PDB file of C-alpha atoms in Angstrom:
ATOM      1  CA  MET A 269      -6.994  -2.849 -13.426  1.00  0.00           C
ATOM      2  CA  ASN A 270     -10.047  -0.716 -13.201  1.00  0.00           C
ATOM      3  CA  GLY A 271      -9.737   0.689  -9.678  1.00  0.00           C
ATOM      4  CA  LYS A 272     -13.157  -0.585  -8.634  1.00  0.00           C
ATOM      5  CA  THR A 273     -11.948  -3.018  -5.958  1.00  0.00           C
ATOM      6  CA  ALA A 274     -13.195  -1.870  -2.529  1.00  0.00           C
ATOM      7  CA  TRP A 275     -10.466  -0.599  -0.233  1.00  0.00           C
ATOM      8  CA  PRO A 276     -10.120  -2.075   3.257  1.00  0.00           C
ATOM      9  CA  ALA A 277     -11.542  -0.013   6.131  1.00  0.00           C
ATOM     10  CA  GLY A 278      -9.246   2.821   7.206  1.00  0.00           C
ATOM     11  CA  VAL A 279      -7.147   2.968   4.024  1.00  0.00           C
ATOM     12  CA  ILE A 280      -6.758   6.565   2.844  1.00  0.00           C
ATOM     13  CA  ALA A 281      -4.379   5.961  -0.094  1.00  0.00           C
ATOM     14  CA  ARG A 282      -3.239   3.043  -2.199  1.00  0.00           C
ATOM     15  CA  TYR A 283      -0.197   2.524  -4.390  1.00  0.00           C
ATOM     16  CA  LEU A 284       0.060  -0.334  -6.890  1.00  0.00           C
ATOM     17  CA  THR A 285       3.256  -2.333  -6.550  1.00  0.00           C
ATOM     18  CA  LYS A 286       5.522  -3.350  -9.400  1.00  0.00           C
ATOM     19  CA  ALA A 287       3.990  -6.835  -9.117  1.00  0.00           C
ATOM     20  CA  ALA A 288       0.513  -5.325  -9.566  1.00  0.00           C
ATOM     21  CA  GLU A 289       1.647  -3.713 -12.800  1.00  0.00           C
ATOM     22  CA  ILE A 290       3.292  -6.876 -14.121  1.00  0.00           C
ATOM     23  CA  LEU A 291       0.454  -9.242 -13.169  1.00  0.00           C
ATOM     24  CA  ALA A 292      -2.470  -6.800 -13.508  1.00  0.00           C
ATOM     25  CA  ASP A 293      -3.360  -7.728  -9.918  1.00  0.00           C
ATOM     26  CA  PRO A 294      -5.213  -4.928  -8.097  1.00  0.00           C
ATOM     27  CA  GLU A 295      -4.676  -6.711  -4.758  1.00  0.00           C
ATOM     28  CA  ALA A 296      -0.889  -6.162  -4.794  1.00  0.00           C
ATOM     29  CA  THR A 297      -0.863  -2.747  -3.148  1.00  0.00           C
ATOM     30  CA  VAL A 298       0.824  -0.640  -0.513  1.00  0.00           C
ATOM     31  CA  ASP A 299      -1.902   0.791   1.727  1.00  0.00           C
ATOM     32  CA  VAL A 300      -1.626   4.014   3.738  1.00  0.00           C
ATOM     33  CA  ARG A 301      -3.685   4.516   6.898  1.00  0.00           C
ATOM     34  CA  ARG A 302      -4.134   7.406   9.309  1.00  0.00           C
ATOM     35  CA  ASN A 303      -3.469   6.156  12.848  1.00  0.00           C
ATOM     36  CA  ARG A 304      -5.267   7.398  15.932  1.00  0.00           C
ATOM     37  CA  ASP A 305      -2.187   7.426  18.145  1.00  0.00           C
ATOM     38  CA  PHE A 306       0.636   8.376  15.804  1.00  0.00           C
ATOM     39  CA  GLY A 307       0.466   9.954  12.371  1.00  0.00           C
ATOM     40  CA  HIS A 308       0.249   7.593   9.432  1.00  0.00           C
ATOM     41  CA  SER A 309       1.451   4.125   8.519  1.00  0.00           C
ATOM     42  CA  TYR A 310       1.809   2.018   5.397  1.00  0.00           C
ATOM     43  CA  ASP A 311       1.916  -1.708   4.798  1.00  0.00           C
ATOM     44  CA  CYS A 312       2.646  -3.721   1.685  1.00  0.00           C
ATOM     45  CA  ARG A 313       0.097  -6.437   0.956  1.00  0.00           C
ATOM     46  CA  GLY A 314       2.738  -8.293  -1.068  1.00  0.00           C
ATOM     47  CA  CYS A 315       5.828  -8.575   1.134  1.00  0.00           C
ATOM     48  CA  GLY A 316       4.507  -7.283   4.457  1.00  0.00           C
ATOM     49  CA  VAL A 317       6.996  -4.430   4.810  1.00  0.00           C
ATOM     50  CA  GLY A 318       5.610  -1.354   6.499  1.00  0.00           C
ATOM     51  CA  GLY A 319       6.469   1.809   8.305  1.00  0.00           C
ATOM     52  CA  SER A 320       5.030   4.768  10.132  1.00  0.00           C
ATOM     53  CA  SER A 321       5.596   8.490  10.404  1.00  0.00           C
ATOM     54  CA  GLY A 322       4.018  11.514  11.993  1.00  0.00           C
ATOM     55  CA  ASN A 323       4.472  13.361   8.708  1.00  0.00           C
ATOM     56  CA  ASP A 324       1.722  12.859   6.105  1.00  0.00           C
ATOM     57  CA  VAL A 325       3.913  13.795   3.119  1.00  0.00           C
ATOM     58  CA  GLU A 326       6.767  11.560   4.295  1.00  0.00           C
ATOM     59  CA  ILE A 327       4.616   8.441   4.689  1.00  0.00           C
ATOM     60  CA  HIS A 328       3.107   8.844   1.228  1.00  0.00           C
ATOM     61  CA  ALA A 329       6.593   9.232  -0.264  1.00  0.00           C
ATOM     62  CA  LYS A 330       7.859   6.114   1.541  1.00  0.00           C
ATOM     63  CA  ALA A 331       4.825   4.080   0.459  1.00  0.00           C
ATOM     64  CA  GLN A 332       5.211   5.162  -3.155  1.00  0.00           C
ATOM     65  CA  VAL A 333       8.942   4.405  -3.270  1.00  0.00           C
ATOM     66  CA  HIS A 334       8.308   0.937  -1.849  1.00  0.00           C
ATOM     67  CA  ALA A 335       5.459   0.271  -4.297  1.00  0.00           C
ATOM     68  CA  GLU A 336       7.612   1.264  -7.267  1.00  0.00           C
ATOM     69  CA  THR A 337      10.130  -1.490  -6.502  1.00  0.00           C
ATOM     70  CA  CYS A 338       8.221  -4.313  -4.752  1.00  0.00           C
ATOM     71  CA  ARG A 339       7.702  -7.415  -6.873  1.00  0.00           C
ATOM     72  CA  ALA A 340       6.229  -9.592  -4.123  1.00  0.00           C
ATOM     73  CA  ILE A 341       2.715 -10.914  -4.643  1.00  0.00           C
ATOM     74  CA  PRO A 342       0.069 -11.401  -1.956  1.00  0.00           C
ATOM     75  CA  ARG A 343      -0.073 -14.917  -0.527  1.00  0.00           C
ATOM     76  CA  PRO A 344      -3.156 -16.831  -1.718  1.00  0.00           C
ATOM     77  CA  THR A 345      -5.814 -17.322   0.940  1.00  0.00           C
ATOM     78  CA  ALA A 346      -7.161 -20.606  -0.414  1.00  0.00           C
TER      79      ALA A 346
END
């Protein structure tokens, strides 16, 4: 993984999941976004789990904890 894959619009932080480490797949990430209406949110591109919080530090911690344990891989698009 070289970190050169473009991030989706609005993503302010990215955490590689356990699956990303095992498979060397830079698409298996947990993405953190800043929301207009309410704080921040995260969503896992592997399993779809997500959450939100008004606290910036809290949402990053939640996203990182999830990424460290998630072994789900993104569903193929083709």
